[in-house]
Each structure stands twice: as structure tokens, then as C-alpha cells.
Amino acid sequence: MNFNSYRVQLILRLLLLALSIYGLSWVGFNPDYRGTFVGLALFVVLQIGLLVHFHERTNRLFLRFLNSIKYDDFTEQFHISGEGKTLRGLSLQLNEVMEKFRHVRAEKEAHLQYFEVIVQHIGIGIMTFRPEGKILLLNNAAKKLLKVGQLREVQELAAVSPELALGLQQLENGEKVLVPVRQGTEQANLSVHVIELSLLGERIRLASLQNIQTELEEKEMEAWHNLIKVLTHEIMNSVTPIASLSSSAYEEVSSYTDTEAEEVTLLREELADIGQCLQTISRRSDGLIHFVNDFRNLTTIAVPQLSHFNVTELLQEIKVLLRGQLAAKNVKLQLEAPKESLILSADRAMIEQVLINLIKNAMEAVQEQPEGKVVVRAYHDERSRISIEVADNGHGMTTEAMAKIFIPFFTTKKSGSGIGLSLSRQIMRLHKGTISVQSELGKGTTFVLRF
């Protein structure tokens, strides 16, 4: 007989309890067997307690199982030996269930870690927060875009951009907004898209942040290029015949005024006046054609021919090149570059053209200053990009002028075509770089090239 069987043990315990009760009833309350009666009574109570304890073993097993689930402790193991086939089967099944829970939790944690890695490495800024403003998630792209560390509240973004902090909380589900953000010398336009989710009955707001400054500049330059092409085409079509006809007419009138024929003697003065007018029209038409051709340069920049060169050497050559102009205008040019080599991969001639243009603009900006000074710095920025600054101590610009400074034809100078900075920005874009400006009235202007 298998005495480890749950049923056998239960039957034996019940038989022993029945025999004990029978013996207790047989002894009765005979004074001669009082000690035996008390002993049998205690033995019966003990057996009842042991029987209840034995019977509740299954309940205790289930309680351990339920507590493990309640407190997410799936390390619990159920080992029952010597309790019979039924309890051993129950123990085995509970262990299998616990193993399943462990597998599900491990799979869930793996998926969670997988999605966290994706969210942290995605190029678009992602932020999740509660409607009251508590931030739940801020991925690396968002931190890099906003140049912030770990934030707890949306309101803390007011230090970066009040419009951004306000927009994140006021945007309705599915709405988008474009928020301008200036960080130092760099201008960014953030496309902010907010949607609402329900997570276990709790409202969660998810915002995506994307810098579309590059795309906006590309569209802006494309629009200007198309406009310039149309305008120059129409102007050239109209002016070229006028220049040609006026030139021909002037030659013809000149042939009459030069002759000594009697019939044109009286008209010589009138014809001379007409010839002078035609000559003026021809000269101004040629000037206008030359002017239009200059603007055509905005749409005909060649593809950069990349090469490796030393930035410090380039700056020193530019200083030598502009030495005469600097001395004539009594402007001091100061170069600040590291001793170690800054090797840049770019079109050397194009970058030289951009730097000369910026330095000349700076020279004009400080011309009225008693001690005009232009400082050119070359360095690695916080992202290890080669950066070149051209700073002056001139009068500076207004915020409105800074916003328009790169628009073709716009200029703050008394004389100028307004295409120099537009060309510079286009050249930098062809090099996958940026050009930005930071200025304040009375404190000068700084242009920054980042490669």
C-alpha cells in the first residue's frame, strides 16, 4: 500500500479519529479512567487540528500561488513530495503556470526594452506627458533638438520657447503647429504634432517634434529661384531688343550728324540731342542686362568640387588678400584658430568666396566705429563639427533685419545687390552645412558657418 497517497492518508486519519472518538465514548466519564479520558480527548482535538491542517494544504498551495501573482514574484517554486499523485500533479501544473508567467513577463520586458531602444534612437523628437504637464518620456532626439536634459514638467520648456510650452498643452488631438525656436546663433522651426492616447483609462498626450528648418529653407530657395528665372527671362526678353534698337538708332543718327550735307545742317543739334538720348538708353540697357545676369548667378551655382584643406591656412591667406582693404578702412582683422590642424572637406574656392563676402560685410559694418574690429574664429563645436565665426563690433541689426537677411535682394547696406548672403547660404547648403546670424543693436553681429 502506498502510504504517500493523499487519499490513503486521509482515510487512515479519519479511521484513527473515529477509533479515538469511540474509545473516548467507551471510557465515558468513569472517575477511574479520568486521566485516560482527558488524554483521549486531547488526542482527538490534536487529530482534528492535524486533519484540518492536512486538508488545507491545497488551499495554502493556492494562496502561495495567488500571492506570487499579486506581487509579481514569479520565482516561486512548488515542491511537494510524498503527498500522492494528486498533489504532485497539482504542484507540477502550478510550476508550469509560473514558468509561463515568467516567460510572458520576460517577453514583455524584452518588447518594452526593444521599443524603448527604438524610441530613443529614432531621429524624430518624441515626448509623452499627462494633460496636467507631467512628462513621462523624452527621447534623445527631443533632448538634442531642444538642448535640454531630463525634464519633469512641460512648463520647464518655457525657458527654451514659451510658444512651444504653451502649444504642447493647448493643441487639440491631431493638431499641428509650427514653432520658431532660436538657440544661440541657430534658428529652428519645429513642426509639433500632438495626439491623445488612452492608457489603462488614463489620458496620455504624445507629441512629435521635428526640425523642418532645412526643408523650409530649401522650399524658400526653390521659390526664389523660380521667381528669379521668370523675372530675368521676361526682363531680358524686353530689354535686349531695346538695347539693340537704341544702339542701331544711335549709330544711324551719328552718321547724319557727322555729315556736312546742307539738308541736315539745321537739324544737327536736334539729331545730336536724340543721339545722346539713344546712347543713354543703350548704356542703361546694357547696365540692366549686366544687373540681371548677376541675379542669374543665384540659380547657376556649380556643383562643389570637394577637396581637403587646412582651414587655418585658408584664413591666413584671406587675411593677406584683404590686407590692403583692411588698412585703407582702418579695420583690424583678428584670426583665432587652434594650433592643431582643422581639415575641412569642401570646395575651397566656394568657401573662400563665402568668407571674403562675410569679412567684407563686417568691414563695412564697422567702418563708422572708432576702432573697427573683425574677429574670425575657427573651432570644433559641441558636436565636433568644424565651425567658423565672423564677428564684428558694428551697430548690429534689428530682429526684423535678421529674419530677412538671407532673402535675395534684401540688404541693410546703402549700396548692394542683396545677393551675397543668399549665395553664401546656397553654397553652404550645397556643402550640407548651415549659415546663421546672431545680432543685437549696439553689440555687433556674428555669422556662423557650420559644416
Coordinates of C-alpha atoms in Angstrom, one line a residue:
M1 CA 0.0 0.0 0.0
N2 CA 1.3 3.5 -0.9
F3 CA 1.1 5.5 2.3
N4 CA 2.2 8.6 0.5
S5 CA -1.2 8.7 -1.2
Y6 CA -3.3 11.7 -0.2
R7 CA -6.5 9.5 -0.1
V8 CA -4.8 6.8 2.0
Q9 CA -3.5 9.3 4.5
L10 CA -6.9 10.9 4.7
I11 CA -8.7 7.5 5.3
L12 CA -6.2 6.5 7.9
R13 CA -6.5 9.8 9.7
L14 CA -10.3 9.5 9.7
L15 CA -10.2 5.9 10.9
L16 CA -7.8 6.8 13.7
L17 CA -10.0 9.8 14.6
A18 CA -13.1 7.5 14.6
L19 CA -11.3 5.0 16.9
S20 CA -10.2 7.7 19.2
I21 CA -13.7 9.0 19.5
Y22 CA -15.1 5.5 20.0
G23 CA -12.5 4.9 22.8
L24 CA -13.4 8.3 24.3
S25 CA -17.1 7.4 24.4
W26 CA -16.3 3.9 25.7
V27 CA -14.3 5.3 28.6
G28 CA -17.1 7.8 29.3
F29 CA -16.9 9.9 32.5
N30 CA -15.8 7.0 34.7
P31 CA -13.9 8.6 37.6
D32 CA -11.5 5.6 37.5
Y33 CA -10.5 6.5 33.9
R34 CA -10.4 10.3 34.2
G35 CA -6.8 10.5 33.1
T36 CA -7.4 8.2 30.2
F37 CA -10.5 10.3 29.2
V38 CA -8.6 13.6 29.3
G39 CA -5.7 12.0 27.3
L40 CA -8.1 10.6 24.7
A41 CA -9.9 14.0 24.5
L42 CA -6.7 15.9 23.9
F43 CA -5.6 13.3 21.3
V44 CA -8.9 13.7 19.5
V45 CA -8.5 17.5 19.4
L46 CA -5.0 17.1 18.1
Q47 CA -6.1 14.8 15.4
I48 CA -8.9 17.2 14.3
G49 CA -6.3 20.0 14.2
L50 CA -3.9 17.9 12.2
L51 CA -6.7 16.7 9.9
V52 CA -7.7 20.3 9.2
H53 CA -4.1 21.3 8.6
F54 CA -3.6 18.3 6.3
H55 CA -6.8 19.1 4.4
E56 CA -5.9 22.9 4.0
R57 CA -2.6 22.1 2.4
T58 CA -4.1 22.6 -1.1
N59 CA -5.6 25.9 0.0
R60 CA -2.2 27.1 1.2
L61 CA -0.7 26.0 -2.1
F62 CA -3.2 28.1 -4.0
L63 CA -2.6 31.0 -1.6
R64 CA 1.1 30.9 -2.3
F65 CA 0.4 30.8 -6.0
L66 CA -2.1 33.8 -5.9
N67 CA 0.3 35.8 -3.7
S68 CA 3.1 35.3 -6.2
I69 CA 0.8 36.6 -9.0
K70 CA -0.3 39.5 -6.8
Y71 CA 3.2 40.7 -6.0
D72 CA 4.7 39.8 -9.4
D73 CA 7.0 37.3 -7.8
F74 CA 7.3 34.5 -10.4
T75 CA 10.4 33.0 -8.8
E76 CA 8.2 30.8 -6.5
Q77 CA 8.6 27.0 -6.9
F78 CA 6.1 24.4 -5.6
H79 CA 7.8 21.2 -4.5
I80 CA 5.6 18.6 -2.9
S81 CA 6.9 15.2 -2.3
G82 CA 5.3 12.3 -0.5
E83 CA 1.8 13.7 -0.9
G84 CA 0.5 11.4 -3.5
K85 CA -0.2 11.6 -7.2
T86 CA -2.9 14.2 -7.0
L87 CA -0.9 16.9 -5.1
R88 CA 2.2 16.1 -7.1
G89 CA 0.2 16.7 -10.3
L90 CA -1.2 19.9 -8.8
S91 CA 2.3 21.1 -7.9
L92 CA 3.6 20.3 -11.4
Q93 CA 0.8 22.3 -13.0
L94 CA 1.3 25.3 -10.7
N95 CA 5.0 25.3 -11.6
E96 CA 4.2 25.1 -15.3
V97 CA 1.9 28.1 -14.9
M98 CA 4.6 30.0 -13.0
E99 CA 7.0 29.2 -15.8
K100 CA 4.5 30.5 -18.3
F101 CA 4.2 33.7 -16.3
R102 CA 8.0 34.1 -16.2
H103 CA 8.2 33.6 -20.0
V104 CA 5.4 36.1 -20.6
R105 CA 7.0 38.7 -18.3
A106 CA 10.4 38.2 -19.9
E107 CA 8.9 38.5 -23.4
K108 CA 7.0 41.7 -22.3
E109 CA 10.2 43.2 -20.8
A110 CA 12.1 42.3 -24.0
H111 CA 9.5 44.0 -26.1
L112 CA 9.4 47.0 -23.8
Q113 CA 13.2 47.3 -24.0
Y114 CA 13.1 46.9 -27.8
F115 CA 10.6 49.7 -28.2
E116 CA 12.4 51.9 -25.8
V117 CA 15.6 51.5 -27.8
I118 CA 13.7 52.4 -31.0
V119 CA 12.1 55.4 -29.4
Q120 CA 15.5 56.6 -28.0
H121 CA 17.3 56.1 -31.3
I122 CA 14.6 57.5 -33.7
G123 CA 15.6 60.7 -35.4
I124 CA 12.3 62.5 -34.6
G125 CA 11.8 64.0 -31.1
I126 CA 9.2 62.1 -29.1
M127 CA 7.6 63.3 -25.9
T128 CA 4.7 61.8 -23.8
F129 CA 3.1 63.7 -21.0
R130 CA -0.1 63.8 -18.9
P131 CA -2.6 66.6 -19.6
E132 CA -1.6 68.5 -16.4
G133 CA 2.0 68.7 -17.8
K134 CA 4.0 65.9 -16.1
I135 CA 6.5 64.4 -18.6
L136 CA 6.6 60.6 -18.9
L137 CA 9.1 60.2 -21.7
L138 CA 11.5 62.5 -23.5
N139 CA 13.7 60.7 -26.1
N140 CA 17.3 61.5 -27.0
A141 CA 16.3 63.2 -30.3
A142 CA 14.0 65.6 -28.4
K143 CA 16.7 66.4 -25.8
K144 CA 19.2 67.0 -28.6
L145 CA 16.7 69.1 -30.6
L146 CA 15.7 71.3 -27.6
K147 CA 19.2 71.2 -26.0
V148 CA 17.8 70.2 -22.6
G149 CA 18.5 67.4 -20.1
Q150 CA 15.9 65.4 -18.2
L151 CA 12.7 67.4 -17.7
R152 CA 9.8 66.7 -15.3
E153 CA 7.2 69.3 -16.4
V154 CA 6.2 70.7 -19.8
Q155 CA 6.2 74.1 -18.3
E156 CA 10.0 73.9 -18.0
L157 CA 10.2 74.2 -21.8
A158 CA 9.2 77.8 -21.4
A159 CA 13.0 78.5 -20.9
V160 CA 13.6 77.2 -24.4
S161 CA 10.4 78.5 -26.1
P162 CA 7.3 79.9 -24.4
E163 CA 5.3 79.2 -27.6
L164 CA 6.4 75.6 -27.5
A165 CA 5.4 75.0 -23.9
L166 CA 2.1 76.7 -24.5
G167 CA 1.4 74.9 -27.7
L168 CA 2.1 71.4 -26.3
Q169 CA -0.7 71.9 -23.7
Q170 CA -3.2 73.8 -25.8
L171 CA -3.1 71.8 -29.0
E172 CA -6.1 69.6 -29.6
N173 CA -5.9 66.0 -30.6
G174 CA -4.4 65.6 -34.0
E175 CA -3.4 69.3 -34.4
K176 CA -0.1 70.6 -35.8
V177 CA 1.7 73.8 -35.3
L178 CA 5.0 75.4 -36.5
V179 CA 7.0 76.9 -33.6
P180 CA 10.1 79.0 -34.3
V181 CA 12.9 78.4 -31.8
R182 CA 16.2 80.3 -31.6
Q183 CA 19.1 78.7 -29.7
G184 CA 22.2 80.9 -29.7
T185 CA 23.1 81.6 -33.3
E186 CA 20.9 78.9 -34.8
Q187 CA 17.3 79.3 -35.9
A188 CA 15.0 76.3 -36.0
N189 CA 11.4 75.8 -37.0
L190 CA 9.8 72.9 -35.1
S191 CA 6.8 71.0 -36.5
V192 CA 4.8 70.0 -33.4
H193 CA 2.1 67.3 -33.8
V194 CA 0.1 66.2 -30.7
I195 CA -2.2 63.2 -30.4
E196 CA -4.0 61.8 -27.3
L197 CA -3.9 58.2 -26.2
S198 CA -5.8 56.3 -23.6
L199 CA -3.6 54.0 -21.5
L200 CA -5.5 51.9 -19.0
G201 CA -8.1 54.6 -18.8
E202 CA -5.6 57.4 -18.3
R203 CA -5.3 60.2 -20.9
I204 CA -1.7 60.5 -22.3
R205 CA -0.6 63.1 -24.8
L206 CA 2.1 62.2 -27.3
A207 CA 3.9 64.9 -29.2
S208 CA 6.4 64.6 -32.1
L209 CA 8.9 67.3 -32.6
Q210 CA 10.7 67.7 -35.9
N211 CA 13.1 70.4 -37.1
I212 CA 12.0 71.3 -40.6
Q213 CA 14.2 74.4 -40.9
T214 CA 16.2 72.7 -43.7
E215 CA 13.1 71.8 -45.6
L216 CA 11.7 75.3 -45.3
E217 CA 15.0 76.9 -46.5
E218 CA 15.1 74.5 -49.5
K219 CA 11.5 75.4 -50.4
E220 CA 12.2 79.1 -49.9
M221 CA 15.3 79.0 -52.1
E222 CA 13.4 76.9 -54.7
A223 CA 10.7 79.6 -54.8
W224 CA 13.2 82.4 -55.1
H225 CA 15.0 80.5 -57.9
N226 CA 11.8 80.0 -59.8
L227 CA 10.9 83.7 -59.4
I228 CA 14.3 84.9 -60.5
K229 CA 14.2 82.7 -63.6
V230 CA 10.9 84.1 -64.6
L231 CA 11.8 87.7 -63.9
T232 CA 15.2 87.6 -65.6
H233 CA 13.7 85.8 -68.6
E234 CA 11.0 88.4 -69.0
I235 CA 13.3 91.3 -68.4
M236 CA 15.9 90.0 -70.8
N237 CA 13.3 89.5 -73.5
S238 CA 12.1 93.1 -73.1
V239 CA 15.4 94.9 -72.6
T240 CA 17.6 93.1 -75.2
P241 CA 15.6 94.4 -78.2
I242 CA 15.6 97.9 -76.7
A243 CA 19.3 97.9 -76.2
S244 CA 19.9 96.6 -79.7
L245 CA 17.5 99.1 -81.4
S246 CA 18.7 102.1 -79.4
S247 CA 22.3 101.2 -80.3
S248 CA 21.4 100.9 -84.0
A249 CA 19.4 104.1 -83.9
Y250 CA 22.3 105.9 -82.3
E251 CA 24.7 104.8 -84.9
E252 CA 22.3 106.0 -87.6
V253 CA 21.8 109.4 -86.1
S254 CA 25.5 109.7 -85.6
S255 CA 26.1 109.1 -89.3
Y256 CA 23.7 112.0 -90.1
T257 CA 25.2 114.4 -87.5
D258 CA 28.7 113.7 -88.8
T259 CA 27.9 114.6 -92.5
E260 CA 28.2 118.2 -93.8
A261 CA 25.2 117.9 -96.1
E262 CA 23.3 121.1 -96.3
E263 CA 19.9 119.5 -95.8
V264 CA 20.8 118.3 -92.3
T265 CA 22.7 121.3 -91.1
L266 CA 19.6 122.8 -89.4
L267 CA 18.7 119.5 -87.7
R268 CA 22.2 118.7 -86.5
E269 CA 21.6 120.0 -83.0
E270 CA 18.2 118.2 -82.7
L271 CA 19.7 115.0 -84.0
A272 CA 22.6 115.3 -81.6
D273 CA 20.2 115.5 -78.7
I274 CA 18.3 112.5 -80.0
G275 CA 21.6 110.6 -80.4
Q276 CA 22.6 111.4 -76.8
C277 CA 19.2 110.1 -75.5
L278 CA 19.6 106.9 -77.5
Q279 CA 23.1 106.5 -76.2
T280 CA 21.9 106.9 -72.7
I281 CA 19.1 104.3 -73.3
S282 CA 21.6 101.9 -74.8
R283 CA 24.1 102.4 -71.9
R284 CA 21.4 101.9 -69.2
S285 CA 20.0 98.9 -71.0
D286 CA 23.5 97.3 -71.0
G287 CA 23.7 98.1 -67.3
L288 CA 20.3 96.5 -66.7
I289 CA 21.3 93.4 -68.7
H290 CA 24.5 93.1 -66.6
F291 CA 22.5 93.6 -63.4
V292 CA 20.0 90.8 -64.4
N293 CA 22.9 88.5 -65.3
D294 CA 24.2 89.0 -61.7
F295 CA 20.9 87.7 -60.3
R296 CA 21.1 84.7 -62.6
N297 CA 24.1 83.6 -60.7
L298 CA 21.7 82.6 -57.8
T299 CA 20.4 79.8 -60.0
T300 CA 23.6 78.7 -61.7
I301 CA 25.9 77.8 -58.8
A302 CA 28.2 74.9 -59.9
V303 CA 28.4 71.6 -58.0
P304 CA 31.1 71.8 -55.3
Q305 CA 34.4 70.2 -56.1
L306 CA 35.4 68.7 -52.8
S307 CA 38.9 68.6 -51.5
H308 CA 40.7 68.5 -48.2
F309 CA 42.3 71.7 -47.0
N310 CA 43.5 73.4 -43.8
V311 CA 41.1 76.0 -42.5
T312 CA 43.7 77.9 -40.6
E313 CA 45.9 78.3 -43.8
L314 CA 42.8 79.4 -45.7
L315 CA 42.0 82.1 -43.2
Q316 CA 45.6 83.4 -43.2
E317 CA 45.6 83.6 -47.0
I318 CA 42.3 85.6 -46.9
K319 CA 43.9 88.0 -44.3
V320 CA 46.8 88.6 -46.7
L321 CA 44.5 89.0 -49.6
L322 CA 42.4 91.7 -47.8
R323 CA 45.3 93.4 -46.1
G324 CA 45.2 96.4 -48.4
Q325 CA 41.4 97.0 -48.0
L326 CA 41.7 96.5 -44.2
A327 CA 44.4 99.1 -43.9
A328 CA 42.5 101.5 -46.2
K329 CA 39.4 101.3 -44.0
N330 CA 41.4 101.2 -40.7
V331 CA 39.9 97.9 -39.7
K332 CA 41.7 95.3 -37.6
L333 CA 41.2 91.7 -38.6
Q334 CA 41.9 89.1 -35.8
L335 CA 42.2 85.4 -36.5
E336 CA 41.5 82.8 -33.8
A337 CA 42.2 79.2 -34.8
P338 CA 43.6 76.3 -32.9
K339 CA 47.2 75.2 -33.3
E340 CA 46.2 71.7 -34.4
S341 CA 45.0 71.3 -38.0
L342 CA 41.4 71.8 -38.8
I343 CA 41.0 69.8 -42.0
L344 CA 37.8 70.5 -43.9
S345 CA 36.4 68.6 -46.9
A346 CA 34.7 71.2 -49.1
D347 CA 35.1 73.3 -52.3
R348 CA 38.0 75.6 -51.3
A349 CA 37.1 78.3 -53.8
M350 CA 33.5 78.4 -52.8
I351 CA 34.2 78.6 -49.0
E352 CA 36.8 81.3 -49.7
Q353 CA 34.2 83.3 -51.6
V354 CA 31.7 83.0 -48.7
L355 CA 34.3 84.0 -46.1
I356 CA 35.5 87.0 -48.2
N357 CA 31.9 88.1 -48.6
L358 CA 31.3 87.9 -44.8
I359 CA 34.5 89.7 -43.9
K360 CA 33.8 92.5 -46.4
N361 CA 30.3 92.9 -45.0
A362 CA 31.8 93.0 -41.5
M363 CA 34.3 95.6 -42.6
E364 CA 31.5 97.8 -43.9
A365 CA 29.6 97.3 -40.7
V366 CA 32.4 98.6 -38.5
Q367 CA 33.5 101.4 -40.9
E368 CA 31.9 104.1 -38.7
Q369 CA 33.3 102.7 -35.5
P370 CA 36.3 104.5 -33.9
E371 CA 38.1 101.1 -33.5
G372 CA 36.6 98.8 -36.1
K373 CA 37.4 95.2 -35.4
V374 CA 36.5 91.9 -37.2
V375 CA 37.2 88.6 -35.5
V376 CA 37.3 85.3 -37.4
R377 CA 37.2 82.1 -35.2
A378 CA 37.6 78.5 -36.3
Y379 CA 36.9 75.6 -33.9
H380 CA 35.1 72.3 -33.3
D381 CA 31.6 72.8 -31.8
E382 CA 30.0 70.6 -29.2
R383 CA 29.0 68.1 -31.9
S384 CA 32.6 68.0 -33.3
R385 CA 31.6 70.0 -36.4
I386 CA 34.0 72.5 -37.9
S387 CA 32.6 75.9 -37.3
I388 CA 33.8 79.3 -38.5
E389 CA 32.6 82.6 -36.9
V390 CA 32.9 86.1 -38.4
A391 CA 32.1 88.6 -35.7
D392 CA 32.2 92.4 -35.8
N393 CA 31.7 95.2 -33.3
G394 CA 29.4 97.2 -35.5
H395 CA 26.0 98.7 -34.8
G396 CA 24.2 95.3 -35.1
M397 CA 20.8 94.5 -36.7
T398 CA 17.2 94.5 -35.6
T399 CA 15.3 91.3 -35.2
E400 CA 13.3 92.0 -38.3
A401 CA 16.5 92.5 -40.4
M402 CA 17.9 89.2 -39.0
A403 CA 14.8 87.4 -40.2
K404 CA 15.2 88.8 -43.8
I405 CA 19.0 88.9 -44.1
F406 CA 19.3 85.8 -46.3
I407 CA 16.3 86.7 -48.6
P408 CA 17.5 87.5 -52.1
F409 CA 17.6 91.3 -53.0
F410 CA 17.3 92.3 -49.3
T411 CA 20.2 94.3 -47.9
T412 CA 20.9 96.6 -45.0
K413 CA 23.7 98.4 -46.8
K414 CA 23.2 101.7 -48.6
S415 CA 24.6 100.2 -51.7
G416 CA 24.4 96.5 -52.5
S417 CA 22.6 94.0 -54.6
G418 CA 21.4 91.8 -51.7
I419 CA 22.5 88.5 -53.3
G420 CA 25.8 88.0 -51.4
L421 CA 24.3 86.3 -48.3
S422 CA 21.8 84.4 -50.4
L423 CA 24.6 83.0 -52.5
S424 CA 26.5 82.2 -49.3
R425 CA 23.6 80.3 -47.8
Q426 CA 23.1 78.4 -51.1
I427 CA 26.8 77.4 -51.1
M428 CA 26.6 76.2 -47.5
R429 CA 23.5 74.2 -48.3
L430 CA 25.4 72.5 -51.2
H431 CA 28.0 71.5 -48.6
K432 CA 25.3 70.1 -46.3
G433 CA 26.2 72.9 -43.9
T434 CA 24.4 75.9 -42.4
I435 CA 24.9 79.6 -42.0
S436 CA 23.3 81.5 -39.2
V437 CA 23.4 85.0 -37.8
Q438 CA 23.2 86.4 -34.3
S439 CA 23.0 90.2 -33.8
E440 CA 21.9 92.8 -31.3
L441 CA 21.7 96.5 -31.7
G442 CA 24.8 98.2 -30.3
K443 CA 26.6 94.9 -29.7
G444 CA 27.7 93.8 -33.2
T445 CA 26.9 90.9 -35.5
T446 CA 28.2 87.3 -35.7
F447 CA 27.8 85.0 -38.7
V448 CA 28.4 81.3 -38.0
L449 CA 29.3 78.7 -40.7
R450 CA 28.8 75.0 -39.6
F451 CA 30.0 72.1 -41.7

